[in-house]
Coordinates of C-alpha atoms in Angstrom, one line a residue:
Chain A
X8 CA -8.5 -32.6 -16.0
X9 CA -5.8 -30.8 -18.1
X10 CA -5.4 -26.8 -17.8
X11 CA -4.8 -24.5 -20.3
X12 CA -3.5 -21.1 -19.0
X13 CA -3.8 -17.9 -21.2
X14 CA -2.2 -14.5 -20.4
X15 CA -3.7 -11.0 -21.5
X16 CA -0.9 -9.5 -21.5
X17 CA -1.8 -5.7 -22.4
X18 CA -4.0 -5.7 -19.1
X19 CA -1.3 -6.9 -16.6
X20 CA 0.2 -4.5 -13.8
X21 CA 2.9 -5.7 -12.7
X22 CA 1.7 -6.8 -9.2
X23 CA 3.7 -10.2 -8.8
X24 CA 0.8 -12.1 -7.2
X25 CA 1.1 -14.6 -10.3
X26 CA 4.9 -15.0 -9.9
X27 CA 5.1 -15.0 -6.3
X28 CA 2.1 -17.9 -6.1
X29 CA 2.8 -20.4 -9.0
X30 CA 6.6 -19.7 -9.6
X31 CA 6.8 -22.5 -12.1
X32 CA 4.3 -21.3 -14.3
X33 CA 4.8 -17.5 -13.9
X34 CA 7.7 -15.3 -14.2
X35 CA 8.0 -11.8 -14.9
X36 CA 10.2 -9.9 -17.3
X37 CA 13.1 -8.1 -15.7
X38 CA 12.4 -4.6 -17.7
X39 CA 9.3 -3.9 -16.6
X40 CA 7.5 -6.7 -14.4
X41 CA 4.8 -8.0 -17.3
X42 CA 4.1 -11.4 -16.8
X43 CA 5.8 -14.4 -18.9
X44 CA 3.8 -17.1 -19.0
X45 CA 6.9 -20.2 -18.5
X46 CA 4.2 -23.3 -18.8
X47 CA 0.8 -22.9 -20.2
X48 CA -0.3 -26.4 -19.3
X49 CA 0.9 -26.9 -16.2
X50 CA 0.8 -30.4 -14.5
X51 CA -1.8 -31.4 -12.2
X52 CA 0.1 -30.7 -9.4
X53 CA 0.4 -26.7 -9.9
X54 CA -3.5 -26.3 -10.7
X55 CA -4.2 -24.9 -7.2
X56 CA -1.1 -22.3 -7.1
X57 CA -2.3 -21.4 -10.7
X58 CA -6.0 -20.9 -9.4
X59 CA -4.7 -18.8 -6.7
X60 CA -2.6 -16.9 -9.0
X61 CA -5.4 -16.0 -11.1
X62 CA -7.6 -15.2 -8.5
X63 CA -5.1 -12.7 -6.8
X64 CA -4.2 -10.7 -10.0
X65 CA -5.8 -7.2 -9.7
X66 CA -6.2 -7.2 -13.5
X67 CA -7.9 -9.9 -14.3
X68 CA -5.3 -10.9 -16.8
X69 CA -5.0 -14.7 -16.2
X70 CA -7.3 -17.0 -17.5
X71 CA -7.9 -20.9 -16.7
X72 CA -9.5 -23.0 -19.1
X73 CA -10.0 -27.0 -19.1
X74 CA -9.1 -29.3 -21.9
X75 CA -13.2 -28.6 -22.9
X76 CA -12.6 -24.9 -23.4
X77 CA -14.6 -23.6 -20.6
X78 CA -13.8 -21.4 -18.0
Chain B
X20 CA -17.6 18.6 16.5
X21 CA -14.0 19.9 17.1
X22 CA -10.3 18.6 16.8
X23 CA -8.9 16.9 13.7
X24 CA -11.7 15.4 11.0
X25 CA -11.0 11.7 10.0
X26 CA -11.9 10.7 6.9
X27 CA -15.1 8.7 6.8
X28 CA -14.4 5.7 4.9
X29 CA -11.4 5.3 7.2
X30 CA -13.1 6.2 10.3
X31 CA -12.3 3.9 13.2
X32 CA -14.5 3.1 16.2
X33 CA -13.4 5.1 19.5
X34 CA -10.8 3.5 22.4
X35 CA -10.7 0.6 19.2
X36 CA -8.4 2.0 16.4
X37 CA -7.9 -1.6 14.5
X38 CA -11.9 -1.6 14.0
X39 CA -13.6 0.4 11.4
X40 CA -16.4 2.5 12.9
X41 CA -19.9 1.3 13.2
X42 CA -21.1 3.5 10.9
X43 CA -19.0 2.2 8.1
X44 CA -20.6 -1.6 9.3
X45 CA -24.0 0.1 8.6
X46 CA -23.0 1.4 5.4
X47 CA -21.7 -2.1 4.5
X48 CA -24.8 -3.6 5.9
X49 CA -27.3 -1.5 4.0
X50 CA -28.2 -2.8 0.5
X51 CA -28.1 0.7 -0.9
X52 CA -25.1 2.8 -1.8
X53 CA -24.7 6.0 0.4
X54 CA -23.3 9.4 -0.5
X55 CA -21.1 10.8 2.3
X56 CA -19.0 13.9 3.1
X57 CA -15.6 13.8 2.3
X58 CA -13.0 16.3 4.1
X59 CA -10.3 17.1 1.3
X60 CA -7.7 20.0 1.4
X61 CA -7.2 20.1 -2.0
X62 CA -10.7 19.5 -3.3
X63 CA -12.5 21.2 -0.7
X64 CA -15.2 19.1 0.9
X65 CA -17.0 16.9 -1.1
X66 CA -19.7 14.4 -1.6
X67 CA -18.3 10.9 -2.5
X68 CA -20.4 7.4 -3.1
X69 CA -19.3 5.2 -0.5
X70 CA -18.0 1.6 -1.2
X71 CA -17.8 -0.5 1.7
X72 CA -18.6 -4.1 0.5
X73 CA -15.5 -5.9 -0.6
X74 CA -17.2 -6.7 -4.0
X75 CA -18.0 -3.7 -5.1
X76 CA -14.9 -2.2 -3.9
X77 CA -12.6 -4.7 -6.4
X78 CA -15.5 -3.9 -9.0
X79 CA -15.2 0.0 -8.7
X80 CA -11.5 0.0 -8.6
X81 CA -11.1 -2.2 -11.7
X82 CA -13.6 -0.1 -13.3
X83 CA -12.3 1.9 -16.0
X84 CA -14.9 4.3 -16.0
X85 CA -14.0 5.5 -12.8
X86 CA -11.3 8.2 -13.2
X87 CA -8.1 9.3 -11.4
X88 CA -6.6 12.4 -12.3
X89 CA -9.6 14.4 -12.7
X90 CA -7.7 17.4 -11.0
X91 CA -4.6 17.8 -13.8
X92 CA -4.8 21.0 -14.8
X93 CA -1.4 22.4 -15.6
X94 CA -2.4 26.1 -15.5
X95 CA -3.9 25.3 -11.7
X96 CA -1.6 25.7 -8.9
X97 CA 0.6 22.4 -8.3
X98 CA -1.0 19.8 -5.9
X99 CA -0.6 16.1 -5.2
X100 CA -3.8 15.5 -7.3
X101 CA -2.5 18.1 -9.9
X102 CA 1.2 16.3 -10.0
X103 CA 2.3 14.9 -13.5
X104 CA 4.6 11.9 -13.0
X105 CA 2.4 10.6 -9.8
X106 CA 0.9 7.1 -11.2
X107 CA -2.1 7.6 -9.2
X108 CA -2.7 10.4 -11.7
X109 CA -3.5 8.6 -14.5
X110 CA -5.6 6.2 -16.3
X111 CA -5.8 4.0 -19.0
X112 CA -3.1 3.2 -21.7
X113 CA -1.3 6.5 -20.4
X114 CA -1.1 5.1 -16.7
X115 CA 0.3 1.8 -18.0
X116 CA 2.9 3.3 -20.2
X117 CA 4.6 5.5 -17.0
X118 CA 3.7 2.5 -14.7
X119 CA 5.9 -0.1 -17.2
X120 CA 8.7 2.3 -16.4
X121 CA 9.1 1.4 -12.9
X122 CA 7.5 -1.7 -12.1
X123 CA 10.8 -3.5 -13.5
X124 CA 12.2 -2.2 -10.0
X125 CA 9.6 -4.0 -8.2
X126 CA 9.2 -7.5 -9.6
X127 CA 8.9 -10.6 -7.2
X128 CA 12.7 -11.8 -8.4
X129 CA 14.0 -8.2 -7.7
X130 CA 12.7 -7.9 -4.4
X131 CA 14.2 -10.9 -3.6
X132 CA 17.4 -9.8 -4.6
X133 CA 16.6 -6.9 -1.9
X134 CA 16.4 -9.4 0.9
X135 CA 19.9 -9.0 1.9
X136 CA 20.3 -5.5 1.6
X137 CA 16.6 -4.8 3.6
X138 CA 18.5 -7.7 6.5
X139 CA 21.0 -5.7 6.8
X140 CA 19.3 -2.4 7.2
X141 CA 17.2 -4.2 10.3
X142 CA 20.0 -5.4 11.9
X143 CA 21.4 -2.3 12.3
X144 CA 17.9 -0.6 13.5
X145 CA 17.7 -4.1 16.1
X146 CA 21.6 -2.6 17.3
X147 CA 20.2 1.0 17.7
X148 CA 17.3 -0.4 19.4
X149 CA 19.4 -2.2 22.2
X150 CA 21.4 0.6 22.6
X151 CA 18.6 3.1 23.0
X152 CA 17.5 0.9 25.6
X153 CA 13.8 -0.2 27.8
X154 CA 11.6 2.8 27.2
X155 CA 12.8 3.9 23.3
X156 CA 9.9 4.6 20.7
X157 CA 9.8 1.9 18.1
X158 CA 8.6 4.5 15.7
X159 CA 11.7 6.4 16.2
X160 CA 13.8 4.0 16.3
X161 CA 12.7 0.8 14.0
X162 CA 9.3 1.3 12.0
X163 CA 10.0 4.7 10.5
X164 CA 13.7 4.3 9.7
X165 CA 13.7 0.7 8.2
X166 CA 11.3 1.4 5.2
X167 CA 13.0 5.4 4.8
X168 CA 16.7 3.8 4.5
X169 CA 15.2 0.7 2.2
X170 CA 13.5 3.0 -0.2
X171 CA 16.6 5.9 0.2
X172 CA 19.0 2.9 -1.0
X173 CA 16.9 1.7 -3.7
X174 CA 16.2 5.1 -5.2
X175 CA 19.5 6.8 -4.8
X176 CA 17.8 9.5 -2.3
X177 CA 20.2 10.5 0.4
X178 CA 19.0 9.3 3.8
X179 CA 20.9 12.3 5.8
X180 CA 17.6 14.2 4.1
X181 CA 15.6 12.3 5.8
X182 CA 14.2 15.3 8.4
X183 CA 12.7 17.1 5.7
X184 CA 11.4 14.3 3.3
X185 CA 9.7 12.6 5.7
X186 CA 8.0 16.2 7.4
X187 CA 6.6 16.7 4.1
X188 CA 5.2 13.3 3.5
X189 CA 3.3 13.9 7.4
X190 CA 2.2 17.2 6.2
X191 CA 1.0 15.9 2.4
X192 CA -0.7 12.9 4.2
X193 CA -2.7 15.4 6.6
X194 CA -6.3 15.8 6.1
X195 CA -6.5 18.6 8.4
X196 CA -4.4 21.4 6.4
X197 CA -5.2 24.2 3.9
X198 CA -5.1 23.9 0.6
X199 CA -2.8 26.4 1.0
X200 CA -0.5 24.5 3.0
X201 CA -0.4 21.7 0.4
X202 CA 0.6 23.9 -2.0
X203 CA 3.4 25.4 -0.4
X204 CA 4.4 21.8 1.1
X205 CA 4.3 20.0 -2.6
X206 CA 6.3 23.4 -3.8
X207 CA 9.0 22.2 -1.5
X208 CA 8.7 18.4 -2.2
X209 CA 9.5 19.7 -5.9
X210 CA 12.0 21.9 -5.5
X211 CA 13.7 18.9 -3.3
X212 CA 13.5 16.3 -6.0
X213 CA 14.2 18.7 -8.9
X214 CA 18.0 19.0 -7.6
X215 CA 18.0 15.0 -7.2
X216 CA 16.6 14.9 -11.0
X217 CA 18.7 17.6 -12.1
X218 CA 21.8 15.4 -10.8
X219 CA 20.7 12.3 -12.5
X220 CA 20.2 14.1 -15.7
X221 CA 23.9 14.8 -16.0
X222 CA 24.8 11.7 -14.4
X223 CA 22.6 8.9 -13.6
X224 CA 22.7 6.9 -10.9
X225 CA 23.1 3.2 -10.3
X226 CA 19.5 2.8 -8.7
X227 CA 15.6 3.2 -9.4
X228 CA 15.4 7.2 -10.1
X229 CA 19.1 7.0 -12.4
X230 CA 17.6 4.0 -14.5
X231 CA 14.5 5.7 -14.8
X232 CA 16.3 8.5 -16.2
X233 CA 19.0 6.7 -17.9
X234 CA 16.0 4.6 -19.8
X235 CA 12.9 7.1 -20.2
X236 CA 14.5 10.3 -19.4
X237 CA 14.2 11.1 -23.0
X238 CA 10.4 10.9 -23.2
X239 CA 9.8 12.2 -19.7
X240 CA 9.4 15.7 -18.4
X241 CA 11.3 17.4 -15.6
X242 CA 8.5 17.6 -14.0
X243 CA 7.1 14.3 -14.6
X244 CA 10.1 13.0 -13.4
X245 CA 10.2 14.9 -10.1
X246 CA 6.1 13.6 -9.6
X247 CA 7.3 10.0 -10.1
X248 CA 10.7 10.7 -7.4
X249 CA 8.0 11.7 -4.6
X250 CA 5.2 9.8 -5.8
X251 CA 7.7 6.5 -5.0
X252 CA 9.4 8.2 -1.8
X253 CA 6.6 8.9 0.0
X254 CA 5.1 5.9 -1.1
X255 CA 7.9 3.7 -0.2
X256 CA 8.2 4.8 3.7
X257 CA 5.3 5.9 5.3
X258 CA 2.9 3.2 4.7
X259 CA 5.3 0.5 5.6
X260 CA 6.3 2.7 8.6
X261 CA 2.6 2.5 9.5
X262 CA 2.4 -1.2 8.7
X263 CA 5.8 -1.8 11.0
X264 CA 4.2 -0.1 14.2
X265 CA 0.6 -0.6 14.0
X266 CA 1.4 -4.6 13.3
X267 CA 3.7 -4.4 16.2
X268 CA 1.6 -2.6 18.7
X269 CA -0.9 -5.3 17.9
X270 CA 0.7 -8.2 18.0
X271 CA 2.6 -7.0 21.4
X272 CA -1.2 -6.9 22.6
X273 CA -1.7 -10.4 21.5
X274 CA 1.0 -12.3 22.5
X275 CA 0.2 -16.0 21.5
X276 CA 0.0 -14.5 18.0
X277 CA 3.5 -12.8 18.4
X278 CA 4.8 -16.0 19.4
X279 CA 3.8 -17.2 16.0
X280 CA 5.6 -14.6 14.1
X281 CA 8.8 -14.7 16.3
X282 CA 8.4 -18.7 16.3
X283 CA 7.4 -20.3 12.9
X284 CA 9.3 -18.9 10.1
X285 CA 6.8 -21.0 7.8
X286 CA 3.8 -19.0 9.4
X287 CA 5.1 -15.6 9.1
X288 CA 4.0 -15.0 5.1
X289 CA 0.4 -15.6 6.0
X290 CA 0.9 -13.8 9.6
X291 CA 1.9 -10.8 7.4
X292 CA -1.2 -10.5 5.0
X293 CA -3.6 -11.1 8.2
X294 CA -2.0 -7.9 9.4
X295 CA -2.3 -6.1 6.2
X296 CA -6.3 -7.2 5.9
X297 CA -6.5 -6.4 9.7
X298 CA -4.8 -2.6 10.0
X299 CA -5.4 -1.4 6.5
X300 CA -3.3 1.1 7.0
X301 CA -4.1 3.4 3.5
X302 CA -6.8 4.7 1.8
X303 CA -7.5 4.8 -1.8
X304 CA -7.8 8.0 -3.4
X305 CA -11.1 9.4 -5.0
X306 CA -12.2 8.2 -8.4
X307 CA -14.6 10.0 -10.8
X308 CA -17.4 8.8 -12.9
X309 CA -16.6 9.6 -16.4
X310 CA -19.8 8.2 -17.4
X311 CA -23.2 7.4 -15.8
X312 CA -22.4 3.7 -14.8
X313 CA -24.9 1.4 -12.2
X314 CA -23.2 -0.8 -9.5
X315 CA -25.5 -3.6 -8.3
X316 CA -28.2 -1.6 -10.3
X317 CA -27.8 1.7 -8.4
X318 CA -26.9 4.9 -10.4
X319 CA -23.9 6.6 -10.2
X320 CA -23.6 9.6 -12.5
X321 CA -21.2 11.3 -14.6
X322 CA -19.0 13.5 -12.7
X323 CA -19.9 11.4 -9.1
X324 CA -16.7 11.2 -6.9
X325 CA -16.2 7.4 -5.7
X326 CA -14.6 6.5 -2.2
X327 CA -13.9 3.1 -1.1
X328 CA -13.2 2.2 2.5
X329 CA -10.6 -0.6 2.1
X330 CA -11.2 -0.8 5.9
X331 CA -14.2 -2.0 6.3
X332 CA -14.0 -4.2 3.0
X333 CA -11.4 -6.3 4.2
X334 CA -13.5 -7.3 7.2
X335 CA -16.7 -8.3 4.5
X336 CA -17.7 -11.7 4.6
X337 CA -17.8 -11.9 1.4
X338 CA -14.2 -12.7 1.8
X339 CA -14.0 -15.4 4.2
X340 CA -16.9 -17.2 6.4
X341 CA -14.4 -16.7 9.4
X342 CA -14.9 -14.1 11.9
X343 CA -13.0 -11.2 10.3
X344 CA -13.2 -9.0 12.6
X345 CA -10.6 -10.8 15.2
X346 CA -7.1 -10.8 14.1
X347 CA -5.8 -14.5 13.4
X348 CA -2.5 -15.0 12.0
X349 CA -3.0 -18.6 11.4
X350 CA -5.6 -17.9 8.9
X351 CA -5.7 -18.8 5.5
X352 CA -4.9 -16.1 3.7
X353 CA -7.6 -14.1 2.1
X354 CA -7.2 -11.8 -1.1
X355 CA -7.8 -8.7 0.7
X356 CA -7.5 -5.0 -0.8
X357 CA -5.1 -3.4 1.7
X358 CA -2.9 -2.8 -1.7
X359 CA -6.0 -1.6 -3.5
X360 CA -7.3 -3.5 -6.7
X361 CA -7.1 -3.1 -10.3
X362 CA -4.4 -1.4 -12.5
X363 CA -3.6 1.0 -9.8
X364 CA -2.9 -1.6 -7.2
X365 CA 0.4 -0.5 -5.1
X366 CA 3.2 -1.0 -7.3
X367 CA 5.6 -1.6 -4.3
X368 CA 3.2 -4.3 -2.4
X369 CA 6.2 -6.9 -3.1
X370 CA 8.7 -5.0 -0.8
X371 CA 6.7 -3.9 1.3
X372 CA 5.6 -7.6 2.3
X373 CA 9.7 -8.3 2.0
X374 CA 10.4 -5.3 4.7
X375 CA 7.7 -6.6 6.8
X376 CA 8.5 -10.4 7.0
X377 CA 12.5 -9.8 7.6
X378 CA 11.8 -7.1 10.0
X379 CA 8.8 -7.9 12.7
X380 CA 10.3 -11.4 13.5
X381 CA 13.6 -10.5 13.5
X382 CA 12.3 -7.6 15.9
X383 CA 10.8 -9.8 18.0
X384 CA 13.6 -12.8 18.0
X385 CA 16.2 -9.9 19.1
X386 CA 13.8 -8.8 22.1
X387 CA 11.4 -11.9 23.1
X388 CA 10.4 -10.0 26.4
X389 CA 9.3 -6.7 24.5
X390 CA 6.5 -5.4 25.5
X391 CA 4.3 -2.1 25.8
X392 CA 6.1 0.6 27.9
X393 CA 2.9 1.9 28.4
X394 CA -0.8 0.6 29.0
X395 CA -2.4 -0.1 25.7
X396 CA -5.3 2.8 25.9
X397 CA -2.5 5.2 26.2
X398 CA -0.8 4.3 22.9
X399 CA -1.0 7.5 20.5
X400 CA -2.7 6.6 17.4
X401 CA -3.0 8.4 14.0
X402 CA -6.5 8.1 13.1
X403 CA -7.4 11.4 11.1
X404 CA -4.4 10.7 7.9
X405 CA -4.7 9.2 4.6
X406 CA -2.6 6.4 6.5
X407 CA -3.5 5.0 9.7
X408 CA -0.4 4.8 11.8
X409 CA 1.3 5.0 15.9
X410 CA 2.5 8.2 16.7
X411 CA 4.8 6.9 19.6
X412 CA 5.1 3.2 20.4
X413 CA 7.2 3.2 24.0
X414 CA 8.4 -0.3 24.3
X415 CA 10.7 -2.1 26.9
X416 CA 12.4 -5.8 27.6
X417 CA 14.6 -7.4 29.8
X418 CA 17.8 -6.8 29.5
X419 CA 18.9 -10.2 29.9
X420 CA 16.7 -12.2 27.4
X421 CA 17.7 -9.7 24.7
X422 CA 21.1 -11.5 23.9

């Protein structure tokens, strides 16, 4: 199953959960900590960490979709 | 009732300072939302909807119809709820604009870069504890200095000024004060911070406050910069100091779990999350409904205030099937709300985590025989302030084993 990650940058509050949970997929901008999506289609091995990142995000700024487009 | 009042949403069971009071569990078990009376030196006692369930807490803390900063009024005396610059007094785009001026200082990467400085600070306090000897008060020698030194270094606040700003922070968080005392106390805080801001205006220092003045000074008033500085200084030392003391006191009463923190570096991060969930030292500030809306079908009317109990929300079974009333540092980390939720979730949370992850394992490794120097029931907990903590924590150890 492939996974597509989308971020809603204006919502981001720079709490850092995503960059801590899945550093291969998410980073933070140096100047304001806002999320940087490094890999919008992460490999299967990262899916668990990406789900954790999305669940922890306090601003619901991360949306995950499978290939079919459903959440 | 005599004696100091506790906030109802932070009420702890008699003789069990880590446990929510029975009334909080009762509120949580009831499907209906209840109103409670909340004491407040700034607002006077007010009625508020008490939110005690985990899902409700996340939902209301992420709801833009609930506003902070409802007391902002340039013509009224300055208080913590009426202070420009303080992120907790802003909403929406205005809040986001201010927060993003500061959030670069607290990213995961930035905090990782601070680790060597934090380790140095912790090492200096372990040496001080050794020198103070058995019977020393962990709060005075270890828990308070560590986050204070770290935030001073980060912000560019002289550590030598700590007696004054620590005292003012304690007063600011004390629910059992008068409005007049709070106004006077904030005026002192502002006067102190104004001198620091003025010197950064003249020559911005190589630190967070200097950076904010350098990068955003042209679009911020001095009052806003003072509010930003006060907020970062108070939030940066008071809550982490509480977590260090409350976490250490708790682990010293649970030796098997202390051993995990001491001996298993890979388990430390998860253990710290569990301590954060279980201790839940901070309270969230009240919100006010900008319009009438519903939570689980129940009306919250426009103008009503809402308060959230982080303490009992962190024990809600919606979080986990496990026994959440028992400390379990090996628990699979759960998504607690100790740092709040939504747009206002703690700006400094990654820094707090790093300080706790460095300091607690180092403490128990340096002093493997560390123990309470008083019976557990004699530990003096602070249960009536906006931030839970420990007033005094005398500890002892066997000197031979402390190398």
